[in-house]
Tab-separated table of C-alpha atoms in Angstrom:
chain	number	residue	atom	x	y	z
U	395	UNK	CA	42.350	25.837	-40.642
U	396	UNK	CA	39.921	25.049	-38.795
U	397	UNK	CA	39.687	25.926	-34.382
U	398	UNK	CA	39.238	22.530	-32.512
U	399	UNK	CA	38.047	22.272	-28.977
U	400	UNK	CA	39.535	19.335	-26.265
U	401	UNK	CA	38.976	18.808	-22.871
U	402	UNK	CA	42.089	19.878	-20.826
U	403	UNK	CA	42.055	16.080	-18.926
U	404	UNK	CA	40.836	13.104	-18.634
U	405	UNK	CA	41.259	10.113	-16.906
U	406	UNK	CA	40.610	6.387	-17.936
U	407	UNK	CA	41.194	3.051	-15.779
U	408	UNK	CA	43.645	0.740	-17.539
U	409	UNK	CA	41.799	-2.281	-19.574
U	410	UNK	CA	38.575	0.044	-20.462
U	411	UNK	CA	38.233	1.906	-23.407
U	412	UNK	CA	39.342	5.430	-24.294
U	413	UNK	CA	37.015	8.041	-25.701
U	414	UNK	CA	38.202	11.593	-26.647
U	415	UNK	CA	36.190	14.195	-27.838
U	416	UNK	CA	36.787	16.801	-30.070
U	417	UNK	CA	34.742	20.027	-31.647
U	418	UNK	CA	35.669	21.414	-34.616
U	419	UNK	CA	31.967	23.221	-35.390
U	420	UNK	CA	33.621	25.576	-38.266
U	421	UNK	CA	35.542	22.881	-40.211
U	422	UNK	CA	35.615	23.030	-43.971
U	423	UNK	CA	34.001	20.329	-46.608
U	424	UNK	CA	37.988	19.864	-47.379
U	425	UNK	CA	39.178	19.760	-43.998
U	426	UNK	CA	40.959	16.767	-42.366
U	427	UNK	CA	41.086	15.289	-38.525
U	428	UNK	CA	43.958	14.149	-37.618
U	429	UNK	CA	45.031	12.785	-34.318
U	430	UNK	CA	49.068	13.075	-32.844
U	431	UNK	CA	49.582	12.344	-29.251
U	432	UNK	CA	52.898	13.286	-27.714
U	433	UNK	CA	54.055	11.023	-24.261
U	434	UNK	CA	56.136	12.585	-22.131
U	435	UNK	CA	59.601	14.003	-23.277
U	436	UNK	CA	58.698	12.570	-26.711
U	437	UNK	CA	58.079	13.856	-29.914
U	438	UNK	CA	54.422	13.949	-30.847
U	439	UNK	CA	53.249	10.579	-33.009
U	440	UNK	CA	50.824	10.549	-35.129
U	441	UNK	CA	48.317	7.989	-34.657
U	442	UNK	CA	44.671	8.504	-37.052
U	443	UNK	CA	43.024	10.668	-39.786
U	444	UNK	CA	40.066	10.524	-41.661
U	445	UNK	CA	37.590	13.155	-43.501
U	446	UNK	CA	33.994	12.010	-43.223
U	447	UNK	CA	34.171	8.177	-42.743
U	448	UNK	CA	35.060	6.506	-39.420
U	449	UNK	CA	38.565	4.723	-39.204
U	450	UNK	CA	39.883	2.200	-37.508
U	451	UNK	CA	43.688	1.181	-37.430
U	452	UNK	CA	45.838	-0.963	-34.643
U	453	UNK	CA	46.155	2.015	-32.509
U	454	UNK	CA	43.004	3.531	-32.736
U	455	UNK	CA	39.676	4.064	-34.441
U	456	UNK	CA	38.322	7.813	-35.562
U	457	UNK	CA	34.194	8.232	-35.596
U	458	UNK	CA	33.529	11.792	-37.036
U	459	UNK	CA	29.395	12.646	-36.894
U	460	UNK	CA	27.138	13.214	-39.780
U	461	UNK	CA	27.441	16.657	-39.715
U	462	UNK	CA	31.218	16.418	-39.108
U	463	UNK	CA	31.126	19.282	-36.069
U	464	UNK	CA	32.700	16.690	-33.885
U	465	UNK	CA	34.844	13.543	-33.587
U	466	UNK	CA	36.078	11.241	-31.042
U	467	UNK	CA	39.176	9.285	-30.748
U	468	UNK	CA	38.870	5.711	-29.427
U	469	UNK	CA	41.560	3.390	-27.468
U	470	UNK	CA	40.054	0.309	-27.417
U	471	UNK	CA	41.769	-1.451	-24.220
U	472	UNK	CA	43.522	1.724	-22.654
U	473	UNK	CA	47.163	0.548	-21.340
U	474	UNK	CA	49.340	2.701	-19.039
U	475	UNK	CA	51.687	3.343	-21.853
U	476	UNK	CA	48.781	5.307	-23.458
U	477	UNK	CA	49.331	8.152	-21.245
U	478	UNK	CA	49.857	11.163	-22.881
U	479	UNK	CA	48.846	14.117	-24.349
U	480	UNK	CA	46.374	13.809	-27.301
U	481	UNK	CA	45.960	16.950	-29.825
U	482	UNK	CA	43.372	16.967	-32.633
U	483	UNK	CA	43.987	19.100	-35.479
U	484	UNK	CA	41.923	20.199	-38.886
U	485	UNK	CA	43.757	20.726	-41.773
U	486	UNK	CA	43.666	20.817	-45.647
U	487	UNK	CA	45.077	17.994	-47.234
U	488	UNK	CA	47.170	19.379	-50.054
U	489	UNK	CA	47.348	23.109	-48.776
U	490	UNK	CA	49.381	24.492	-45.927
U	491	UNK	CA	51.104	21.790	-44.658
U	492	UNK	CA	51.334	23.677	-41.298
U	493	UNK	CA	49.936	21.338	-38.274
U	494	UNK	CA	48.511	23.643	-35.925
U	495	UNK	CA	48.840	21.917	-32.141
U	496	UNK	CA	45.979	23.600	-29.620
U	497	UNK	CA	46.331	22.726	-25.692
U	498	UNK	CA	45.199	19.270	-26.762
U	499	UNK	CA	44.041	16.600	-23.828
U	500	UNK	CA	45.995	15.058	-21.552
U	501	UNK	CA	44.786	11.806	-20.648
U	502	UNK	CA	45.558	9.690	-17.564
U	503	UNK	CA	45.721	6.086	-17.237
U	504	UNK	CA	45.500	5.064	-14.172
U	505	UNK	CA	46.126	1.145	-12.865
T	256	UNK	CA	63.516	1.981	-39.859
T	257	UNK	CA	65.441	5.162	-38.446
T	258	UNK	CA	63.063	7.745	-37.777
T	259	UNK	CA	63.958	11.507	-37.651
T	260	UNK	CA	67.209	12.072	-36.226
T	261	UNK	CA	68.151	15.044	-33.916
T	262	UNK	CA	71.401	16.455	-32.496
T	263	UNK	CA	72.113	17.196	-29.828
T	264	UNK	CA	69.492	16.130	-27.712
T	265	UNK	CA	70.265	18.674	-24.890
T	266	UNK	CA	72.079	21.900	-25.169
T	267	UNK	CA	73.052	24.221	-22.438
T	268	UNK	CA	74.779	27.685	-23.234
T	269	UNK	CA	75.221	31.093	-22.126
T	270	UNK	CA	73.337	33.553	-23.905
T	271	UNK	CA	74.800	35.277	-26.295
T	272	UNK	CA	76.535	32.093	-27.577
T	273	UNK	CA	75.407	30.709	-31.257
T	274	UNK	CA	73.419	27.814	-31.167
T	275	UNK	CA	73.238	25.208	-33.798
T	276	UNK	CA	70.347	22.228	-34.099
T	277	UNK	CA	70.668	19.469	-36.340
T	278	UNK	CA	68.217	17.444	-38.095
T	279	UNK	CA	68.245	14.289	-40.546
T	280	UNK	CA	64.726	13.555	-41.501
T	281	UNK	CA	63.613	9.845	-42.823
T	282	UNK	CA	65.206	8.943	-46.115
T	283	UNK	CA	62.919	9.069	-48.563
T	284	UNK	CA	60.813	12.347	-47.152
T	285	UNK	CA	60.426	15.568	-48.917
T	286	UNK	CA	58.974	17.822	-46.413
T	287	UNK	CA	60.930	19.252	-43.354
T	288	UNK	CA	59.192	21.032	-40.569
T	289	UNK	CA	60.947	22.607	-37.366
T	290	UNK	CA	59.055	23.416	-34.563
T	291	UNK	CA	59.166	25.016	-31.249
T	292	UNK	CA	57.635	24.077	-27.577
T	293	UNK	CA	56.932	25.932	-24.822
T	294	UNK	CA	55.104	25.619	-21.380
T	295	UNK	CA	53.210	29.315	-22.884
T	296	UNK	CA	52.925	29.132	-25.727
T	297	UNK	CA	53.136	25.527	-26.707
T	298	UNK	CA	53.723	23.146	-30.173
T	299	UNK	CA	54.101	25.960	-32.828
T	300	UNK	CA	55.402	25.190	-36.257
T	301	UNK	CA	58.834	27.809	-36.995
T	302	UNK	CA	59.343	26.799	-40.848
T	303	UNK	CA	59.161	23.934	-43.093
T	304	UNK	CA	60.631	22.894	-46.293
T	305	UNK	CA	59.797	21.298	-49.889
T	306	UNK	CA	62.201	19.500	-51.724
T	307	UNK	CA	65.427	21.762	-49.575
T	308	UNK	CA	62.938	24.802	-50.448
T	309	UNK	CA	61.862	26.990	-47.481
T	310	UNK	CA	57.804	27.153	-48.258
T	311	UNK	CA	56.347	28.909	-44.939
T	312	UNK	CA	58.628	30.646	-42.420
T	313	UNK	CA	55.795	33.121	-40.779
T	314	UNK	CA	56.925	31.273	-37.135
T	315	UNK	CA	60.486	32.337	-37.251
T	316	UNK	CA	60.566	34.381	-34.109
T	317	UNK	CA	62.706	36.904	-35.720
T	318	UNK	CA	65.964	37.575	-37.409
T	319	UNK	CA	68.236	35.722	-34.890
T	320	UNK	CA	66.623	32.261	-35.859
T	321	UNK	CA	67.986	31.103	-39.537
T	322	UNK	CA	67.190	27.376	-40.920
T	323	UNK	CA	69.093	25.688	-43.347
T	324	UNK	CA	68.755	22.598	-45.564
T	325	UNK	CA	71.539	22.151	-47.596
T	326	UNK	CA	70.623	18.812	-49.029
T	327	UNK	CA	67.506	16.462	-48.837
T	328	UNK	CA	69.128	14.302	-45.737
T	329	UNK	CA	69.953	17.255	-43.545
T	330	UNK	CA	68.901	20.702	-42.045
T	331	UNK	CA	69.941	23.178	-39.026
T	332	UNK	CA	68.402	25.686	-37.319
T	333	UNK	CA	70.411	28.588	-35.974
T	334	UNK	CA	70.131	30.966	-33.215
T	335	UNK	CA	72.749	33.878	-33.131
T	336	UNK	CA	73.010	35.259	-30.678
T	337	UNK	CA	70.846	33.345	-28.541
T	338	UNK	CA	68.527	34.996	-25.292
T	339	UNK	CA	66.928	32.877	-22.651
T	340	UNK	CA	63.559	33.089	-24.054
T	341	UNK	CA	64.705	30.920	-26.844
T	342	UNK	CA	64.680	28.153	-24.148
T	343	UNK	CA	62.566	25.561	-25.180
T	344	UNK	CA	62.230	21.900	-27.444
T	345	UNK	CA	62.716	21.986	-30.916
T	346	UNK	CA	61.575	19.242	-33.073
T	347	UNK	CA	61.836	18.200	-36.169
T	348	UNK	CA	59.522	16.430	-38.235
T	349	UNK	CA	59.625	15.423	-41.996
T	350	UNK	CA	56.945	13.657	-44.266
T	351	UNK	CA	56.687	12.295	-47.552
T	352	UNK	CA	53.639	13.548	-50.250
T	353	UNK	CA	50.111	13.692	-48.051
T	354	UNK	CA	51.416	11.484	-45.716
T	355	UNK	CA	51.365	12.345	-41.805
T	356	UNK	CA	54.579	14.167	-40.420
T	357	UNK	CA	56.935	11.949	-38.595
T	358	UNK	CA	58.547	13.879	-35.675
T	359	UNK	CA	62.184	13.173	-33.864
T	360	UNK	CA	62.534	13.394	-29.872
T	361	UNK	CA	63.082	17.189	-29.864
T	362	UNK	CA	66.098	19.088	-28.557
T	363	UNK	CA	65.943	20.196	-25.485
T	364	UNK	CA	67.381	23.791	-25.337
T	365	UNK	CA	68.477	26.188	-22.065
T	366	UNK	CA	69.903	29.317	-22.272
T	367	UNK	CA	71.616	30.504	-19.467
């Protein structure tokens, strides 16, 4: 699979909207994003996934580039509850169903 | 819905002791994954399953770690004899076909 790139932190006011970035420069014409985010002592949750197409769904929308190198996870209206760690992996649907978690972002909301 | 269930949700032993996790994925699922966190080295997958099948278990640390699943509504992973650098969470996660994996709220494991 595919290496992706985060930014260690980030920090967002409460209300505004969210926008995570992620490189994945060396991803595959069969390769997924996908999106988990894990909040504190929790299990991570899955929250988007798409291949080439932007998506949108109540928690989130996913707008990958042209050239797919990149991708950025969007939180509309940030709350406080949205702080958490947020990982973005690249995987092949239908392969290895290993999920491959880097240092992923950890993202602040702050009141 | 019940989502995936783990047991216990903290252990604390001596090392040296066995150690037993539990997990009952989401009815329904046929994938099982168990995985292991750390502060160094952080989420890595340890196995996962098809159908009860073990498909992948390149993560198992070595031969003290064993994983189990005995039927499609339950699995264990063992540790005998367990060190301190097995402290860590586990979780457990199951899916169903391409769908995303569904994790539990970890096990949170020190040994002593």
């Amino acid at each position: 699979d595919a290496k992706t790139t985060q930014p260690p932190s980030m920090d967002c006011a409460e209300g505004r909207a969210a926008n995570l970035p992620c490189n994945h420069s060396t991803i595959s014409g069969n390769e997924y994003v996908y999106w988990y985010r894990q909040i504190h002592s929790q299990g991570p949750q899955y929250i988007i996934h798409g291949l080439k197409n932007n998506e949108t769904n109540e928690m989130a929308s996913l707008i990958i580039t042209e050239d797919r190198k990149s991708s950025t996870l969007i939180l509309p209206h940030a709350t406080l509850r949205d702080t958490a760690v947020y990982y973005c992996i690249v995987r092949v649907v239908g392969g290895n169903e290993k999920l491959t978690f880097g240092t992923g972002t950890r993202l602040t909301i702050i009141p | 819905d019940a989502g995936v269930i783990q047991s216990p949700r903290h252990e604390v032993t001596e090392m040296g002791q066995e150690v037993t996790l539990r997990c009952k994925p989401i009815s329904g699922h046929d994938y099982l994954f168990w995985y292991r966190q750390t502060m160094m080295r952080g989420l890595e997958l340890l196995i996962y399953f098809n159908n009860n099948v073990p498909i992948d278990d390149s993560g198992m640390p070595e031969d003290r770690f064993s994983a189990k699943m005995p039927n499609a509504s339950f699995s264990t992973l063992k540790i005998q004899p367990s060190e301190p650098r097995d402290s860590a969470v586990y979780f457990c996660a199951s899916k169903v076909g391409n769908q995303p994996q569904h994790f539990g709220d970890g096990t949170r494991l020190s040994i002593l």
